[in-house]
Coordinates of C-alpha atoms in Angstrom, one line a residue:
X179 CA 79.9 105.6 20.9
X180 CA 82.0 108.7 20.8
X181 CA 78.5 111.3 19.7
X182 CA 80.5 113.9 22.6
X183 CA 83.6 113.7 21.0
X184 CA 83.2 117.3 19.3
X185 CA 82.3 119.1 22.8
X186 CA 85.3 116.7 25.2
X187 CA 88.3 117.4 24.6
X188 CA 88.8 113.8 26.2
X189 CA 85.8 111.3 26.1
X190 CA 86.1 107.7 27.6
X191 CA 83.5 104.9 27.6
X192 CA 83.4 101.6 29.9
X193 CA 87.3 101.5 30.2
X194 CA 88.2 98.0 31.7
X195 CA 91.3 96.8 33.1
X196 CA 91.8 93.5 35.0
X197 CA 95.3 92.0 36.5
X198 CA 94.6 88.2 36.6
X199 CA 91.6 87.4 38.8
X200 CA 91.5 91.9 39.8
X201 CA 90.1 94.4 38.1
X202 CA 91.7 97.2 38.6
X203 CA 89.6 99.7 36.5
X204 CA 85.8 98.6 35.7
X205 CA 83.6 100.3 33.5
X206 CA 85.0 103.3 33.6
X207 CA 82.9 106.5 31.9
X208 CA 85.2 110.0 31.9
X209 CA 84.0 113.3 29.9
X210 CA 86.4 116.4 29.9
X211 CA 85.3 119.9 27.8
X212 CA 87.4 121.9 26.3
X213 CA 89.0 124.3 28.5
X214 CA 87.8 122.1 31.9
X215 CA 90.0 121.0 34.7
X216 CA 89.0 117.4 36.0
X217 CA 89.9 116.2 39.5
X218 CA 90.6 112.4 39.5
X219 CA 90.7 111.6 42.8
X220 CA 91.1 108.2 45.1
X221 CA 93.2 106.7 47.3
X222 CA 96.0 104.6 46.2
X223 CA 95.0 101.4 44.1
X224 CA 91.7 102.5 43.2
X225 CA 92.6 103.0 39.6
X226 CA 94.0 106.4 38.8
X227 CA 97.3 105.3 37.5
X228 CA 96.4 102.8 35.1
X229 CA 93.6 104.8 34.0
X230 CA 96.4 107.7 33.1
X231 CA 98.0 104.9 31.2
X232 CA 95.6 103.7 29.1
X233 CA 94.5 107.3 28.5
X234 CA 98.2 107.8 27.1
X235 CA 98.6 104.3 25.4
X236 CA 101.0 102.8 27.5
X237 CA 99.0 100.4 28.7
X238 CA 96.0 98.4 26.5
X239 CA 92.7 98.6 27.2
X240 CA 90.7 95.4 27.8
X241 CA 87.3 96.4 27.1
X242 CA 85.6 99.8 26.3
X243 CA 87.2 102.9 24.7
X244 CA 88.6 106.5 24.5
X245 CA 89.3 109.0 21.8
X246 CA 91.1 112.3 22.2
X247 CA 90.4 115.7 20.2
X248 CA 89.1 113.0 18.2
X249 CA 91.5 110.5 17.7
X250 CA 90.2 106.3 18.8
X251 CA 93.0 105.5 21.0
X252 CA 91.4 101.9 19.8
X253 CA 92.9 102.4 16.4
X254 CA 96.3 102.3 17.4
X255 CA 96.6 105.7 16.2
X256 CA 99.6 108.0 17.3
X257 CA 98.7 111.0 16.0
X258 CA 96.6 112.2 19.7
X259 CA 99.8 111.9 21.4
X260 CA 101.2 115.4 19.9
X261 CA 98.2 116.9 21.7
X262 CA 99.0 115.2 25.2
X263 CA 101.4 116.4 28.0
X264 CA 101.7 113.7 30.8
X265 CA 103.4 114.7 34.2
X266 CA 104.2 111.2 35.9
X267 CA 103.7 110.8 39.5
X268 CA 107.6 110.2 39.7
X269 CA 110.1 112.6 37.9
X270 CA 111.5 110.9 34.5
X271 CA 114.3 113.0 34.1
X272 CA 118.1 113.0 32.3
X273 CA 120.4 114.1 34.9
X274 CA 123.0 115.1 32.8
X275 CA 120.8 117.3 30.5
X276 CA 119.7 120.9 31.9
X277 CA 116.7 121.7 32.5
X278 CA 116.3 124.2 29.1
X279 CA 118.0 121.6 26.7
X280 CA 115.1 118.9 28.7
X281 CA 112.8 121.1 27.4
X282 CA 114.2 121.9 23.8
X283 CA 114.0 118.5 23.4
X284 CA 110.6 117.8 24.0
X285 CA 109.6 120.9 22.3
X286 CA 111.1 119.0 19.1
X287 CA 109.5 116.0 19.2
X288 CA 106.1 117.7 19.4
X289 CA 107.6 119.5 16.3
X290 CA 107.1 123.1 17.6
X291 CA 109.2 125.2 14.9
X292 CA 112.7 126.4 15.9
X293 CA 112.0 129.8 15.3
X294 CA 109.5 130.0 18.2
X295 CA 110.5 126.7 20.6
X296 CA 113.3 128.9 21.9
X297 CA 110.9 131.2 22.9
X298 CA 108.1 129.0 23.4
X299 CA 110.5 127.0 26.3
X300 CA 111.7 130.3 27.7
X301 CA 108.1 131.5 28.2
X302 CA 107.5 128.3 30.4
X303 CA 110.5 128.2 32.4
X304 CA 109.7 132.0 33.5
X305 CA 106.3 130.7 34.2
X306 CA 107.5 128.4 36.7
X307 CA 110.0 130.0 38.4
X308 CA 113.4 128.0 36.8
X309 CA 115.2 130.9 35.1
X310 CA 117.8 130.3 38.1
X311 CA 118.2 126.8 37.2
X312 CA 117.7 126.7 33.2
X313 CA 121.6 125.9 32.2
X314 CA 122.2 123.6 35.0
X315 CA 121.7 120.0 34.9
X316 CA 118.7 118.2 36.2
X317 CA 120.7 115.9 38.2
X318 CA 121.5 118.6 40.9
X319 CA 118.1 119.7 41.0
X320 CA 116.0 119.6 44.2
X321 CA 113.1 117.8 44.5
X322 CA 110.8 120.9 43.8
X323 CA 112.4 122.2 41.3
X324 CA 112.3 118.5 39.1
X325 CA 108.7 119.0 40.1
X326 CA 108.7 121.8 38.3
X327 CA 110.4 120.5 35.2
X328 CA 108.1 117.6 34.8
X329 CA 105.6 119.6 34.9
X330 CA 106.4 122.4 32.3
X331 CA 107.1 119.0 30.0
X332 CA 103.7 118.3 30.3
X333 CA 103.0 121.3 29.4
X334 CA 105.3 121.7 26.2
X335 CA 103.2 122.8 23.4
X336 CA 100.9 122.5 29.1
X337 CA 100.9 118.4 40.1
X338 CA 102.5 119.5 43.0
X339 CA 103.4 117.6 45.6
X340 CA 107.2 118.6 47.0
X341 CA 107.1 121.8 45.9
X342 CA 106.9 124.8 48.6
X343 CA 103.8 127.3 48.7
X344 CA 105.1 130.1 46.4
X345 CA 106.0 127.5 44.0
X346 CA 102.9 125.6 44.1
X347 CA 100.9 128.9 43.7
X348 CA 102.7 129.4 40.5
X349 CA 102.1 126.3 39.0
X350 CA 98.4 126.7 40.2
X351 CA 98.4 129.6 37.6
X352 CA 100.0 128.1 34.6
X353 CA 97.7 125.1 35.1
X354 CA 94.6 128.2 35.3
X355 CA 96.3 129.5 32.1
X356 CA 96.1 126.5 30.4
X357 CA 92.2 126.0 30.8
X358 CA 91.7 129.3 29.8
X359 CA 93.7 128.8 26.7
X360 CA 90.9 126.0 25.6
X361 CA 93.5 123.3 26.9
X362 CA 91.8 120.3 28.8
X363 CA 93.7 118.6 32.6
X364 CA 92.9 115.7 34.1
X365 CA 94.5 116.2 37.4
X366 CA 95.2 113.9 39.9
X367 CA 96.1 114.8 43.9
X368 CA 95.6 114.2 47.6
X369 CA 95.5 118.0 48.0
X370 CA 91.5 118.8 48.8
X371 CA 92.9 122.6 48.6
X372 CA 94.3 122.5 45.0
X373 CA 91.3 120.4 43.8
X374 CA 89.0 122.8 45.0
X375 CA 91.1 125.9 43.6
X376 CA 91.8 123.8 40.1
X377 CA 89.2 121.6 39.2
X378 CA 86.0 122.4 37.5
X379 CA 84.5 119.1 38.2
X380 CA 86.2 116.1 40.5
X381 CA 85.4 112.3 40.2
X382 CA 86.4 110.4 43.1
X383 CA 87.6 106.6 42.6
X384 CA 86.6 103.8 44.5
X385 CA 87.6 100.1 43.1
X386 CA 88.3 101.1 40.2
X387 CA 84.8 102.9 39.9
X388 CA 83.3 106.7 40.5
X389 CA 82.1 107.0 43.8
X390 CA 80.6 110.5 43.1
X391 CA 81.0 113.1 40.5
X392 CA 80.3 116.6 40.0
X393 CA 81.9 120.0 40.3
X394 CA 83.6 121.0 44.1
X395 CA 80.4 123.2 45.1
X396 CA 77.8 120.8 44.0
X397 CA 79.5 117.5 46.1
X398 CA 80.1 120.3 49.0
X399 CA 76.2 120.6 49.3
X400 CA 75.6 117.3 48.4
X401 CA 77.9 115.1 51.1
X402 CA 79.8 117.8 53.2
X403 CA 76.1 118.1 55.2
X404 CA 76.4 117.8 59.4
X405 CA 79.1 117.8 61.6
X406 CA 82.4 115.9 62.9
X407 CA 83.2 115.1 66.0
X408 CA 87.2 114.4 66.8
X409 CA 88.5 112.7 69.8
X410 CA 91.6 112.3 70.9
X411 CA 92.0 109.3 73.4
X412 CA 94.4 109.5 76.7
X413 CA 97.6 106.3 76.0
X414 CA 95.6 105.2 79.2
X415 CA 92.1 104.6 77.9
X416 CA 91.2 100.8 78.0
X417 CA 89.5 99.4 74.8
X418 CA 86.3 98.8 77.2
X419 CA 86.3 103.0 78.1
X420 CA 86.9 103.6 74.9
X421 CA 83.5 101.4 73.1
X422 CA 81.5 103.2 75.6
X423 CA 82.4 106.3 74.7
X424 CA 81.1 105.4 70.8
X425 CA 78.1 104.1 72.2
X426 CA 77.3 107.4 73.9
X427 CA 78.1 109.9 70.9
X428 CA 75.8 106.9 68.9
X429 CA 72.8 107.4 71.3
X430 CA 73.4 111.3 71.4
X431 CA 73.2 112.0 67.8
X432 CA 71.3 109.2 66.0
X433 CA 72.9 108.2 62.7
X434 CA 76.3 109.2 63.8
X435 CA 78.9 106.9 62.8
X436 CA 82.7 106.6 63.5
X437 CA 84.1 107.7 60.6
X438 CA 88.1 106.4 61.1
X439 CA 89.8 105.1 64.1
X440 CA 93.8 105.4 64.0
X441 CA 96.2 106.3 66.6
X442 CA 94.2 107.2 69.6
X443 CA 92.3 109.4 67.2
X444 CA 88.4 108.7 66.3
X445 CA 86.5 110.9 64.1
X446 CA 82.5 110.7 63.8
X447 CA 80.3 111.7 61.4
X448 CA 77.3 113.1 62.2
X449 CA 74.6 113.5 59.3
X450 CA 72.0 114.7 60.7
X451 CA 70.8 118.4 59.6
X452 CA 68.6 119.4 62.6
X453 CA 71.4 119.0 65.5
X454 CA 72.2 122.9 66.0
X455 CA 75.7 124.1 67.2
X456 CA 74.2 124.8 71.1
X457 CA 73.4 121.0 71.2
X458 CA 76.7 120.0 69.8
X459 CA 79.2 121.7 72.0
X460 CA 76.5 120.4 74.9
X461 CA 77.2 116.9 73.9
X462 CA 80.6 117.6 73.8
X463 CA 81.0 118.9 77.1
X464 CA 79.1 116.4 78.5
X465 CA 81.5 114.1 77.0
X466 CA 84.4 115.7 78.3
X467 CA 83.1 115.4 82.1
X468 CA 81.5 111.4 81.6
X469 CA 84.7 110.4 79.9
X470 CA 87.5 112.2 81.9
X471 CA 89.5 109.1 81.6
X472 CA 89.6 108.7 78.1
X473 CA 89.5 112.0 76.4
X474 CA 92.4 114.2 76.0
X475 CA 91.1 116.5 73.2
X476 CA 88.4 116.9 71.0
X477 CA 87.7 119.3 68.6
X478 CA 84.0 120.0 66.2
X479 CA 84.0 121.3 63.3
X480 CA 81.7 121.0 60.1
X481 CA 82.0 118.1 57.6
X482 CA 84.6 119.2 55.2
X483 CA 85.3 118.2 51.3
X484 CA 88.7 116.2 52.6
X485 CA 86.0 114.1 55.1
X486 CA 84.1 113.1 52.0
X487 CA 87.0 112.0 50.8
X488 CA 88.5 109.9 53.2
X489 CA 84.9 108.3 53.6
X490 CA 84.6 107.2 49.8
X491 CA 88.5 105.9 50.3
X492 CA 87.9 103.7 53.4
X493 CA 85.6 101.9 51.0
X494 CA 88.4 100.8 48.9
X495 CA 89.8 97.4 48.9
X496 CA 93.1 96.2 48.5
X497 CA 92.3 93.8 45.7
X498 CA 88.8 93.3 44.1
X499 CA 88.3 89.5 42.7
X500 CA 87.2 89.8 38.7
X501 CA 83.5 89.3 38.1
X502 CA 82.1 88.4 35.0
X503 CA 81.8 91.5 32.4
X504 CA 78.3 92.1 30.2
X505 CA 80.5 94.3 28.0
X506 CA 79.5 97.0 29.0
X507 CA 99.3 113.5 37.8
X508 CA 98.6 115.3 34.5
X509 CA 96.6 115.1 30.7
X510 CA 96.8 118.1 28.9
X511 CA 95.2 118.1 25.5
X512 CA 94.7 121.3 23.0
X513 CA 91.8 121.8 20.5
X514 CA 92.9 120.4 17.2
X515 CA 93.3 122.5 14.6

């Protein structure tokens, strides 16, 4: 079952996790190397959570299973959890602890040494931009900077949202450093940008499953292919105006789609490869002067990695019945030594 184990880092097989009559996670398959980013992506309720908490034992797995460095999280074994840094999607901090004592603390329980955890916690706080903030506790801390924390806890021994640019950047590099260090991330984020900058491969979820898989250039080639086509509608346009004007972008480009419809907006795919630019904008414009009434903007642009994306998530459900089963943030881990 586990014949990979010596080349991941992290290696799960046909993880399974139903909720009463919902499966949450089904049949789940995850590789990570050594030293290799991966991007687990989806919307929210596809999965990603609960697969972070199996992968970290705080929550039991149903069916299937996972080792680490390994250790079979099956086994009830602790002893992979001194190789694992997990920075939760909400800040679990102390508030009357600082933010250097935090990480002392943490440092312990891994067991790093005295004589280096001083300098070992030091070296991450400089990393990330706290030195400011070290001796004061985490309870006055702003919202980036408890970011910040949680995140040089996982990374005691190695996600950004709510952070500003600069900062982000920053932790972009540690997370870098990490990888090339040998350690392993499984990342999770609705950022397309720091996926693309970060990940060496990205799954993306969809009921509980992986829609696609593969590293950021290769699912760039293979899905970001054709154009899209977004429309903003006038607060005037009736419903009636408005279906026309899909039916006419539909009979321009065959195969185009609408994509999403939300707030006056509407956003169409279109797939295929021989439509050059010239004809594009020449629909467009056409468009513009058939559906006066109902346009207010539009804009064209070529199908980015953030449109895949969002078309893998609107294939999500809200709550997937159980079928019948033929068996079948942020990780960090180190090499074991």
């Amino acid at each position: 079952m586990y014949r990979d184990a010596e080349k991941d880092a992290l290696l799960a097989v046909g993880l399974r996790k139903p909720f009463g009559r919902f499966v949450t996670v089904d049949r789940l398959n995850i590789g990570v190397h050594h030293g290799e980013c991966f991007g687990l992506l989806g919307v929210n309720g596809t999965g990603k959570t609960t697969t972070f908490k199996m992968l970290t034992g705080a929550e039991d797995m149903t069916s299937g299973g996972a080792c680490i460095l390994g250790f079979d999280l099956g086994l009830k074994c602790r002893k992979y959890l001194y190789h694992v840094g997990y920075c939760l999607q909400f800040d679990a901090l102390v508030d009357l602890m600082t933010g250097k004592e935090t990480l002392l603390m943490y440092a312990r329980l891994r067991g790093i040494p005295e004589s280096v955890a001083e300098q070992h916690v030091q070296s991450l706080i400089d990393k990330l931009g706290l030195t400011e903030y070290k001796d004061k506790h985490c309870g006055t801390y702003s919202g980036g900077n408890k970011r910040k924390l949680s995140t040089a806890i996982a990374m005691v021994g190695e996600p950004t949202s709510g952070v500003d640019p600069v900062s982000r950047r920053n932790i972009w590099q540690a997370l870098v450093d990490c990888t090339e260090n040998g350690q392993s991330i499984v990342l999770t984020s609705h950022s397309m940008e720091e996926c693309e900058y970060l990940c060496h491969r990205l799954g993306i979820m969809v009921n509980g499953r992986f829609r696609c898989l593969g590293n950021p250039q290769y699912l760039k080639d293979k899905y970001c292919q054709g154009y899209s086509i977004k429309v903003t509608t006038r607060m005037s346009a009736s419903a009636e105006r408005i279906a026309e004007l899909k039916v006419f972008l539909a009979q321009s480009f065959a195969g185009s789609f609408p994509q999403e419809e939300y707030m006056g907006m509407l956003n169409f795919r279109v797939e295929r490869r021989d439509v050059t630019w010239a004809q594009l904008f020449s629909t467009v414009r056409e468009m513009q002067t058939r559906f006066e009434d109902v346009v207010e903007d539009s804009l064209v642009g070529e199908t980015s990695l953030e449109e895949v994306f969002l078309s893998f998530a609107s294939e999500q459900v809200q709550q997937r019945p159980m079928a019948k089963c033929r068996i079948c943030s942020c990780f960090c881990g180190g090499r074991s030594q």
